[in-house]
Amino acid sequence: MCWKIAAKRNQTVIWVKPLTNDCYMEREPGTQPPLCKSDDDPDAVWGVPMEACITHSDQSHKARGSGLAPWPARLTALPPCLADFGYSNKMFEKDMEVWQQRVENYWNLLSPKIRPDTLRNVMDMKANLGSFAAALKSKDVWVMNVVPEDGSNTLKIIYDRGLIGTVHSWCESFSTNPRTYDLLHAWMVFSDIEKKGCSAVDLLIEMDCILRPTGFIIIRDKRPVVEFVKKHLSALHWEAVATAEAEGESEQDEDDMVFIIKKKLWLTSESFRETE
């Protein structure tokens, strides 16, 4: 694997992966695991069988990575790979500005219901460039940024910003422990899965599964979506916290709503009997 020990203390070892392909090229023929084929796409992560091989180091990525700003300036600095996705510097800065304002508005609606330590584990269910997570830099939270599997794989931008993330389809369940997250942010997620013909009810159930009791959901979507979710609040033991007209940046946003929900802590009658 060409890994080297970077640090070692007692039974804890930190290994470092090489930055170049030099060591791989010097290995004996037949050494396992082999290098991946030259046409292998390391960014193809959804619906692709895993291969037991080592991806070649891309020297262009190394050169770009060397220009990353130190943390926490990386959160708002222009990512080196921005142009690869068709974004200009101005578009990136506008996206950051928009999400900064949106997050401030979210917190104004949430503040009466939360304490400083209420939220820790946060998920952005449609992260795009990661600006929602970056706007939370002053909060004591970490954010899992989820990028849709059928769109532009902006994980590179998210990683360049010093954030973490994954690729996922919300037509399927998310691989995590139940009740992991304190806050879910769903920006146009319901509208997206409806276009794919997937079940919005199934998505509600999945969100309920991964959200801890007394956790919160922020839904930013079209008015009919909000009305649909409201019909299922009682069945899911959720309660409405706030509803507001979304501030629109374009004509497409005119019918957008912000709907904040809290998941109740509840027990069945059988649970009460078991504790007696």
CSV table of C-alpha atoms in Angstrom, one decimal:
chain,number,residue,atom,x,y,z
A,1,MET,CA,0.0,0.0,0.0
A,2,CYS,CA,3.1,2.3,0.3
A,3,TRP,CA,1.8,3.8,3.5
A,4,LYS,CA,4.2,5.1,6.1
A,5,ILE,CA,4.0,5.6,9.8
A,6,ALA,CA,3.5,9.3,10.6
A,7,ALA,CA,3.1,8.9,14.4
A,8,LYS,CA,2.9,6.1,16.9
A,9,ARG,CA,2.1,6.1,20.6
A,10,ASN,CA,1.5,2.9,22.6
A,11,GLN,CA,-1.1,1.0,20.6
A,12,THR,CA,-2.2,3.9,18.4
A,13,VAL,CA,-0.6,4.3,15.0
A,14,ILE,CA,-1.3,7.0,12.3
A,15,TRP,CA,-0.4,6.1,8.8
A,16,VAL,CA,0.0,8.5,5.9
A,17,LYS,CA,-0.8,7.7,2.2
A,18,PRO,CA,1.8,8.8,-0.4
A,19,LEU,CA,1.2,11.9,-2.5
A,20,THR,CA,2.7,10.6,-5.7
A,21,ASN,CA,2.7,7.3,-7.7
A,22,ASP,CA,6.5,6.8,-7.4
A,23,CYS,CA,6.3,4.0,-4.7
A,24,TYR,CA,3.5,2.2,-6.6
A,25,MET,CA,5.6,2.2,-9.8
A,26,GLU,CA,8.5,0.6,-7.9
A,27,ARG,CA,6.6,-2.3,-6.6
A,28,GLU,CA,7.3,-5.9,-7.7
A,29,PRO,CA,5.0,-7.2,-10.5
A,30,GLY,CA,2.0,-9.0,-9.1
A,31,THR,CA,2.0,-7.1,-5.8
A,32,GLN,CA,-1.4,-7.0,-4.2
A,33,PRO,CA,-3.5,-5.0,-4.2
A,34,PRO,CA,-2.9,-3.9,-7.8
A,35,LEU,CA,-3.3,-0.4,-9.2
A,36,CYS,CA,-6.7,0.4,-10.8
A,37,LYS,CA,-7.0,0.5,-14.6
A,38,SER,CA,-6.2,3.8,-16.2
A,39,ASP,CA,-9.8,4.4,-17.2
A,40,ASP,CA,-11.1,3.8,-13.7
A,41,ASP,CA,-13.1,6.8,-12.3
A,42,PRO,CA,-12.5,7.2,-8.6
A,43,ASP,CA,-15.3,9.7,-8.4
A,44,ALA,CA,-17.9,7.1,-9.6
A,45,VAL,CA,-19.3,6.1,-6.2
A,46,TRP,CA,-23.0,5.3,-6.8
A,47,GLY,CA,-24.1,2.0,-8.2
A,48,VAL,CA,-20.6,1.0,-9.1
A,49,PRO,CA,-19.1,-2.3,-7.9
A,50,MET,CA,-16.1,-1.9,-5.6
A,51,GLU,CA,-12.8,-2.9,-7.0
A,52,ALA,CA,-9.9,-4.2,-4.9
A,53,CYS,CA,-7.3,-1.9,-6.4
A,54,ILE,CA,-5.4,1.3,-5.6
A,55,THR,CA,-6.4,4.5,-7.5
A,56,HIS,CA,-3.6,6.4,-9.2
A,57,SER,CA,-2.7,9.7,-7.6
A,58,ASP,CA,-3.7,12.6,-9.8
A,59,GLN,CA,-0.9,15.1,-9.7
A,60,SER,CA,-3.3,17.9,-10.8
A,61,HIS,CA,-5.3,17.4,-7.7
A,62,LYS,CA,-2.1,17.6,-5.6
A,63,ALA,CA,-1.2,20.9,-7.2
A,64,ARG,CA,-4.7,22.3,-6.6
A,65,GLY,CA,-4.7,21.0,-3.0
A,66,SER,CA,-1.5,22.8,-2.2
A,67,GLY,CA,-3.3,26.1,-2.7
A,68,LEU,CA,-6.0,25.5,-0.1
A,69,ALA,CA,-6.4,28.1,2.6
A,70,PRO,CA,-5.8,27.0,6.2
A,71,TRP,CA,-8.8,26.2,8.4
A,72,PRO,CA,-11.2,27.9,9.1
A,73,ALA,CA,-10.6,30.3,6.2
A,74,ARG,CA,-11.2,27.3,3.8
A,75,LEU,CA,-14.9,27.4,4.6
A,76,THR,CA,-15.4,30.7,2.7
A,77,ALA,CA,-12.3,30.8,0.4
A,78,LEU,CA,-12.8,30.0,-3.3
A,79,PRO,CA,-12.3,26.3,-3.9
A,80,PRO,CA,-9.6,25.5,-6.5
A,81,CYS,CA,-11.9,23.1,-8.4
A,82,LEU,CA,-14.8,25.5,-8.7
A,83,ALA,CA,-14.5,26.1,-12.4
A,84,ASP,CA,-14.6,22.3,-13.1
A,85,PHE,CA,-18.3,22.5,-12.1
A,86,GLY,CA,-19.2,25.5,-14.2
A,87,TYR,CA,-19.3,27.9,-11.2
A,88,SER,CA,-17.7,31.4,-11.3
A,89,ASN,CA,-16.2,33.1,-8.3
A,90,LYS,CA,-19.1,35.5,-8.3
A,91,MET,CA,-21.7,32.6,-8.3
A,92,PHE,CA,-19.8,31.0,-5.3
A,93,GLU,CA,-19.8,34.2,-3.3
A,94,LYS,CA,-23.5,34.7,-4.1
A,95,ASP,CA,-24.3,31.2,-2.9
A,96,MET,CA,-22.4,31.8,0.3
A,97,GLU,CA,-24.2,35.1,0.9
A,98,VAL,CA,-27.6,33.5,0.2
A,99,TRP,CA,-27.1,30.6,2.6
A,100,GLN,CA,-25.7,32.9,5.3
A,101,GLN,CA,-28.9,34.9,5.3
A,102,ARG,CA,-31.1,31.7,5.2
A,103,VAL,CA,-29.3,30.2,8.2
A,104,GLU,CA,-29.7,33.4,10.1
A,105,ASN,CA,-33.4,33.3,9.4
A,106,TYR,CA,-33.6,29.6,10.4
A,107,TRP,CA,-32.0,30.4,13.7
A,108,ASN,CA,-34.4,33.3,14.4
A,109,LEU,CA,-37.2,30.8,14.0
A,110,LEU,CA,-35.5,28.0,16.0
A,111,SER,CA,-34.1,30.2,18.9
A,112,PRO,CA,-37.2,30.1,21.1
A,113,LYS,CA,-37.1,26.2,21.0
A,114,ILE,CA,-33.4,25.4,21.4
A,115,ARG,CA,-30.5,25.9,23.9
A,116,PRO,CA,-26.9,26.4,22.9
A,117,ASP,CA,-26.2,22.6,23.3
A,118,THR,CA,-29.4,21.3,21.7
A,119,LEU,CA,-28.0,20.7,18.3
A,120,ARG,CA,-24.8,18.8,17.6
A,121,ASN,CA,-25.3,16.4,14.7
A,122,VAL,CA,-26.7,18.1,11.6
A,123,MET,CA,-27.4,16.7,8.1
A,124,ASP,CA,-27.9,18.8,5.0
A,125,MET,CA,-29.9,16.5,2.8
A,126,LYS,CA,-29.1,18.4,-0.4
A,127,ALA,CA,-25.8,20.1,0.2
A,128,ASN,CA,-24.9,21.5,-3.3
A,129,LEU,CA,-21.7,23.6,-2.6
A,130,GLY,CA,-21.8,23.1,1.2
A,131,SER,CA,-22.7,26.7,1.9
A,132,PHE,CA,-25.4,25.7,4.5
A,133,ALA,CA,-22.7,23.9,6.5
A,134,ALA,CA,-20.2,26.8,6.1
A,135,ALA,CA,-22.8,29.3,7.4
A,136,LEU,CA,-23.0,27.3,10.6
A,137,LYS,CA,-19.3,27.8,11.4
A,138,SER,CA,-20.1,29.8,14.5
A,139,LYS,CA,-22.2,27.0,15.9
A,140,ASP,CA,-20.9,24.0,17.9
A,141,VAL,CA,-22.1,21.5,15.3
A,142,TRP,CA,-20.8,19.2,12.7
A,143,VAL,CA,-22.6,18.7,9.4
A,144,MET,CA,-23.0,15.7,7.1
A,145,ASN,CA,-23.3,17.1,3.6
A,146,VAL,CA,-25.3,14.8,1.3
A,147,VAL,CA,-25.0,15.2,-2.5
A,148,PRO,CA,-27.7,13.7,-4.8
A,149,GLU,CA,-26.4,10.8,-6.8
A,150,ASP,CA,-28.0,12.0,-10.1
A,151,GLY,CA,-26.6,15.5,-10.0
A,152,SER,CA,-23.2,17.1,-10.2
A,153,ASN,CA,-20.8,15.4,-7.8
A,154,THR,CA,-19.8,18.6,-5.8
A,155,LEU,CA,-18.2,16.6,-3.1
A,156,LYS,CA,-14.8,17.9,-4.4
A,157,ILE,CA,-15.9,21.4,-3.6
A,158,ILE,CA,-17.3,20.3,-0.2
A,159,TYR,CA,-14.0,18.6,0.6
A,160,ASP,CA,-12.0,21.6,-0.5
A,161,ARG,CA,-13.9,23.6,2.0
A,162,GLY,CA,-12.8,21.3,4.8
A,163,LEU,CA,-16.2,19.7,5.2
A,164,ILE,CA,-17.3,16.1,5.1
A,165,GLY,CA,-20.0,14.5,2.9
A,166,THR,CA,-21.4,11.6,1.0
A,167,VAL,CA,-23.4,10.7,-2.1
A,168,HIS,CA,-26.9,9.4,-1.7
A,169,SER,CA,-30.3,8.8,-3.3
A,170,TRP,CA,-33.2,9.7,-1.1
A,171,CYS,CA,-35.3,7.1,-2.9
A,172,GLU,CA,-33.4,4.7,-0.6
A,173,SER,CA,-32.7,4.5,3.1
A,174,PHE,CA,-29.6,6.3,4.5
A,175,SER,CA,-26.9,4.0,6.0
A,176,THR,CA,-26.6,5.3,9.6
A,177,ASN,CA,-27.6,4.4,13.1
A,178,PRO,CA,-31.2,5.3,14.0
A,179,ARG,CA,-31.7,8.5,15.9
A,180,THR,CA,-28.3,9.9,14.9
A,181,TYR,CA,-29.1,13.5,13.9
A,182,ASP,CA,-30.4,16.4,15.9
A,183,LEU,CA,-31.3,18.5,12.9
A,184,LEU,CA,-32.2,17.6,9.3
A,185,HIS,CA,-32.2,20.3,6.5
A,186,ALA,CA,-34.3,19.4,3.5
A,187,TRP,CA,-34.0,21.9,0.7
A,188,MET,CA,-36.2,20.9,-2.2
A,189,VAL,CA,-35.6,17.2,-1.4
A,190,PHE,CA,-39.3,16.3,-1.6
A,191,SER,CA,-39.8,18.0,-4.9
A,192,ASP,CA,-36.7,16.2,-6.3
A,193,ILE,CA,-37.9,12.7,-5.3
A,194,GLU,CA,-41.4,13.4,-6.6
A,195,LYS,CA,-39.8,14.0,-10.0
A,196,LYS,CA,-38.2,10.6,-9.8
A,197,GLY,CA,-41.5,8.9,-8.9
A,198,CYS,CA,-40.3,7.9,-5.4
A,199,SER,CA,-42.5,7.9,-2.3
A,200,ALA,CA,-42.6,11.1,-0.2
A,201,VAL,CA,-44.2,9.0,2.6
A,202,ASP,CA,-41.2,6.7,2.6
A,203,LEU,CA,-38.9,9.7,2.9
A,204,LEU,CA,-40.8,11.0,5.9
A,205,ILE,CA,-40.5,7.6,7.6
A,206,GLU,CA,-36.7,7.5,6.8
A,207,MET,CA,-36.3,11.0,8.2
A,208,ASP,CA,-38.1,10.0,11.4
A,209,CYS,CA,-35.8,7.0,11.8
A,210,ILE,CA,-32.5,9.0,11.6
A,211,LEU,CA,-33.8,11.9,13.7
A,212,ARG,CA,-33.5,11.7,17.5
A,213,PRO,CA,-36.5,12.4,19.6
A,214,THR,CA,-36.9,16.1,20.3
A,215,GLY,CA,-34.8,16.7,17.2
A,216,PHE,CA,-35.7,19.3,14.5
A,217,ILE,CA,-36.4,19.2,10.7
A,218,ILE,CA,-36.2,22.3,8.5
A,219,ILE,CA,-38.1,21.8,5.2
A,220,ARG,CA,-37.5,24.4,2.5
A,221,ASP,CA,-39.8,23.5,-0.4
A,222,LYS,CA,-42.9,24.4,-2.4
A,223,ARG,CA,-46.1,25.2,-0.6
A,224,PRO,CA,-47.9,21.9,-1.7
A,225,VAL,CA,-45.0,19.9,-0.2
A,226,VAL,CA,-45.4,21.7,3.2
A,227,GLU,CA,-49.1,21.1,3.1
A,228,PHE,CA,-48.5,17.4,2.4
A,229,VAL,CA,-46.1,17.1,5.3
A,230,LYS,CA,-48.5,18.8,7.7
A,231,LYS,CA,-51.1,16.1,7.0
A,232,HIS,CA,-48.7,13.5,8.4
A,233,LEU,CA,-47.5,15.3,11.5
A,234,SER,CA,-49.9,13.5,13.9
A,235,ALA,CA,-49.2,10.0,12.6
A,236,LEU,CA,-45.4,10.6,13.0
A,237,HIS,CA,-45.7,12.3,16.4
A,238,TRP,CA,-44.2,15.5,15.0
A,239,GLU,CA,-45.2,19.0,15.9
A,240,ALA,CA,-45.1,22.2,13.9
A,241,VAL,CA,-42.7,24.8,15.3
A,242,ALA,CA,-42.8,27.5,12.7
A,243,THR,CA,-44.0,28.3,9.2
A,244,ALA,CA,-42.7,31.2,7.1
A,245,GLU,CA,-42.6,32.5,3.6
A,246,ALA,CA,-39.2,31.8,2.1
A,247,GLU,CA,-37.2,34.8,1.1
A,248,GLY,CA,-37.0,34.6,-2.7
A,249,GLU,CA,-33.9,35.2,-4.8
A,250,SER,CA,-35.6,34.5,-8.1
A,251,GLU,CA,-39.0,34.0,-9.6
A,252,GLN,CA,-38.6,30.2,-9.1
A,253,ASP,CA,-38.5,30.8,-5.4
A,254,GLU,CA,-41.9,32.6,-5.2
A,255,ASP,CA,-43.9,29.7,-3.9
A,256,ASP,CA,-41.2,28.4,-1.5
A,257,MET,CA,-42.0,27.9,2.2
A,258,VAL,CA,-39.9,27.2,5.3
A,259,PHE,CA,-41.4,24.7,7.6
A,260,ILE,CA,-39.8,23.8,10.9
A,261,ILE,CA,-40.8,20.6,12.8
A,262,LYS,CA,-39.9,19.0,16.1
A,263,LYS,CA,-40.0,15.3,16.7
A,264,LYS,CA,-41.8,14.5,20.0
A,265,LEU,CA,-40.5,12.1,22.6
A,266,TRP,CA,-43.2,9.6,23.1
A,267,LEU,CA,-43.7,6.1,24.5
A,268,THR,CA,-46.3,3.5,23.7
A,269,SER,CA,-48.6,2.1,26.4
A,270,GLU,CA,-46.6,-1.1,26.2
A,271,SER,CA,-43.4,0.8,27.0
A,272,PHE,CA,-45.1,2.3,30.1
A,273,ARG,CA,-46.1,-1.2,31.3
A,274,GLU,CA,-42.6,-2.5,30.9
A,275,THR,CA,-41.2,0.2,33.1
A,276,GLU,CA,-43.6,-0.5,35.9
